[in-house]
Amino acid sequence: MTATGAGLFASMFLPLLVAAVLTLLGVVFRSRLLVLVAGVITLGFAILWMIRQGQAQGRLTVSGESNGLGIGIGLALLGGVLMLISSAIMEGRERRAVRKERHGQQQQERDAVYDHDRGRGRSPIWRGGPGPEHA
């Protein structure tokens, strides 16, 4: 909040970089919690920066000049809100118990097909052609 410009790592770059990395990890791992935390970090630091800017300038105005708030803060706020919305509507990972139950059902279906094919004299691997009784 001084007349000199802030260095890259003394600005909002690091908090927003952390939020971006959390967002990417949240999307890759389908973790709603990570995306939610990234949105909260983004909104929190953007709002704190706005408060500090208002204290230093004495007002919160949006202007095209170097004084006041620029378009970057609007984009940060919009990004934070979009992350919160996306964490609310994205599909999360299945719970471990649900995955285990689904895997058990699939295994039972495979076993039933295997037993059915063995009863007809067919090889369970080759289901397309006739079994040994037709050869």
Short mmCIF file of C-alpha atoms in Angstrom, two decimals:
data_model
loop_
_atom_site.label_atom_id
_atom_site.label_comp_id
_atom_site.label_asym_id
_atom_site.label_seq_id
_atom_site.Cartn_x
_atom_site.Cartn_y
_atom_site.Cartn_z
CA MET A 1 0.00 0.00 0.00
CA THR A 2 2.90 2.28 -0.65
CA ALA A 3 3.81 4.36 -3.66
CA THR A 4 6.29 1.71 -4.78
CA GLY A 5 4.98 -1.36 -6.52
CA ALA A 6 4.89 -4.69 -4.75
CA GLY A 7 7.17 -7.48 -5.82
CA LEU A 8 5.66 -10.59 -7.30
CA PHE A 9 5.93 -12.65 -4.13
CA ALA A 10 4.86 -9.80 -1.85
CA SER A 11 1.57 -9.38 -3.69
CA MET A 12 -1.50 -11.58 -3.87
CA PHE A 13 0.33 -13.91 -6.22
CA LEU A 14 1.20 -16.61 -3.67
CA PRO A 15 -2.27 -16.99 -2.08
CA LEU A 16 -3.89 -17.12 -5.49
CA LEU A 17 -1.24 -19.58 -6.73
CA VAL A 18 -2.00 -21.84 -3.76
CA ALA A 19 -5.71 -21.55 -4.51
CA ALA A 20 -5.10 -22.42 -8.17
CA VAL A 21 -3.04 -25.50 -7.24
CA LEU A 22 -5.73 -26.60 -4.77
CA THR A 23 -8.37 -26.13 -7.45
CA LEU A 24 -6.42 -28.25 -9.95
CA LEU A 25 -5.87 -30.99 -7.37
CA GLY A 26 -9.54 -30.83 -6.41
CA VAL A 27 -10.64 -31.27 -10.00
CA VAL A 28 -8.16 -34.07 -10.70
CA PHE A 29 -9.05 -35.99 -7.53
CA ARG A 30 -12.73 -34.95 -7.69
CA SER A 31 -12.49 -33.53 -4.19
CA ARG A 32 -15.22 -31.06 -3.39
CA LEU A 33 -13.43 -30.08 -0.19
CA LEU A 34 -10.25 -28.97 -1.98
CA VAL A 35 -12.22 -26.85 -4.44
CA LEU A 36 -14.21 -25.35 -1.58
CA VAL A 37 -11.04 -24.48 0.36
CA ALA A 38 -9.54 -22.90 -2.77
CA GLY A 39 -12.65 -20.76 -3.21
CA VAL A 40 -12.59 -19.65 0.41
CA ILE A 41 -8.87 -18.78 0.15
CA THR A 42 -9.47 -16.78 -3.03
CA LEU A 43 -12.44 -14.88 -1.64
CA GLY A 44 -10.78 -14.34 1.72
CA PHE A 45 -7.59 -12.85 0.34
CA ALA A 46 -9.48 -10.76 -2.22
CA ILE A 47 -11.72 -9.29 0.48
CA LEU A 48 -8.79 -8.71 2.83
CA TRP A 49 -6.93 -6.95 0.01
CA MET A 50 -9.99 -4.79 -0.69
CA ILE A 51 -10.20 -3.84 2.99
CA ARG A 52 -6.52 -2.93 3.10
CA GLN A 53 -6.83 -0.97 -0.15
CA GLY A 54 -9.79 0.92 1.26
CA GLN A 55 -7.85 1.78 4.39
CA ALA A 56 -4.86 3.04 2.41
CA GLN A 57 -6.85 5.01 -0.18
CA GLY A 58 -9.65 6.13 2.08
CA ARG A 59 -12.24 4.84 -0.40
CA LEU A 60 -13.14 1.78 -2.43
CA THR A 61 -13.65 2.85 -6.00
CA VAL A 62 -13.19 1.05 -9.26
CA SER A 63 -11.27 3.09 -11.76
CA GLY A 64 -9.20 2.59 -14.86
CA GLU A 65 -6.40 4.61 -13.35
CA SER A 66 -3.78 3.23 -11.01
CA ASN A 67 -5.67 4.40 -7.93
CA GLY A 68 -8.62 2.45 -6.60
CA LEU A 69 -9.62 -1.08 -7.40
CA GLY A 70 -8.81 -2.54 -10.77
CA ILE A 71 -10.41 -5.30 -12.78
CA GLY A 72 -8.16 -7.91 -11.16
CA ILE A 73 -10.03 -7.81 -7.88
CA GLY A 74 -13.33 -8.32 -9.69
CA LEU A 75 -11.91 -11.33 -11.49
CA ALA A 76 -10.56 -12.75 -8.22
CA LEU A 77 -13.97 -12.34 -6.56
CA LEU A 78 -15.72 -13.90 -9.55
CA GLY A 79 -13.25 -16.81 -9.56
CA GLY A 80 -13.77 -17.42 -5.85
CA VAL A 81 -17.55 -17.43 -6.24
CA LEU A 82 -17.32 -19.80 -9.21
CA MET A 83 -15.14 -22.16 -7.17
CA LEU A 84 -17.70 -22.17 -4.36
CA ILE A 85 -20.51 -22.88 -6.82
CA SER A 86 -18.52 -25.61 -8.56
CA SER A 87 -17.69 -27.29 -5.25
CA ALA A 88 -21.41 -27.37 -4.48
CA ILE A 89 -22.48 -28.91 -7.80
CA MET A 90 -19.54 -31.14 -8.76
CA GLU A 91 -19.74 -34.88 -8.28
CA GLY A 92 -17.42 -36.05 -5.58
CA ARG A 93 -15.65 -39.36 -5.37
CA GLU A 94 -17.65 -42.38 -4.32
CA ARG A 95 -17.33 -43.31 -0.71
CA ARG A 96 -15.16 -46.31 0.04
CA ALA A 97 -18.11 -48.42 1.26
CA VAL A 98 -20.07 -47.70 -1.93
CA ARG A 99 -17.08 -48.61 -4.13
CA LYS A 100 -16.53 -51.81 -2.16
CA GLU A 101 -20.20 -52.80 -2.45
CA ARG A 102 -20.25 -52.07 -6.20
CA HIS A 103 -17.05 -54.06 -6.68
CA GLY A 104 -18.58 -57.00 -4.76
CA GLN A 105 -21.69 -56.93 -6.96
CA GLN A 106 -19.59 -56.87 -10.13
CA GLN A 107 -17.54 -59.79 -8.84
CA GLN A 108 -20.72 -61.79 -8.10
CA GLU A 109 -21.97 -61.10 -11.64
CA ARG A 110 -18.66 -62.29 -13.12
CA ASP A 111 -18.75 -65.42 -10.96
CA ALA A 112 -22.32 -66.14 -12.06
CA VAL A 113 -21.34 -65.86 -15.74
CA TYR A 114 -18.30 -68.07 -15.11
CA ASP A 115 -20.38 -70.75 -13.36
CA HIS A 116 -23.05 -70.57 -16.07
CA ASP A 117 -20.49 -71.02 -18.84
CA ARG A 118 -18.75 -73.86 -16.98
CA GLY A 119 -22.07 -75.68 -16.67
CA ARG A 120 -22.48 -75.62 -20.47
CA GLY A 121 -18.97 -76.89 -21.06
CA ARG A 122 -17.74 -73.62 -22.46
CA SER A 123 -14.49 -72.00 -21.62
CA PRO A 124 -15.20 -68.88 -19.52
CA ILE A 125 -12.61 -66.98 -21.54
CA TRP A 126 -14.09 -67.84 -24.95
CA ARG A 127 -17.78 -67.01 -25.00
CA GLY A 128 -18.18 -66.34 -28.69
CA GLY A 129 -18.00 -69.82 -30.14
CA PRO A 130 -19.38 -73.23 -29.36
CA GLY A 131 -18.13 -75.19 -26.41
CA PRO A 132 -16.39 -78.57 -26.52
CA GLU A 133 -19.71 -80.41 -26.87
CA HIS A 134 -20.18 -78.90 -30.37
CA ALA A 135 -16.64 -79.42 -31.62
#
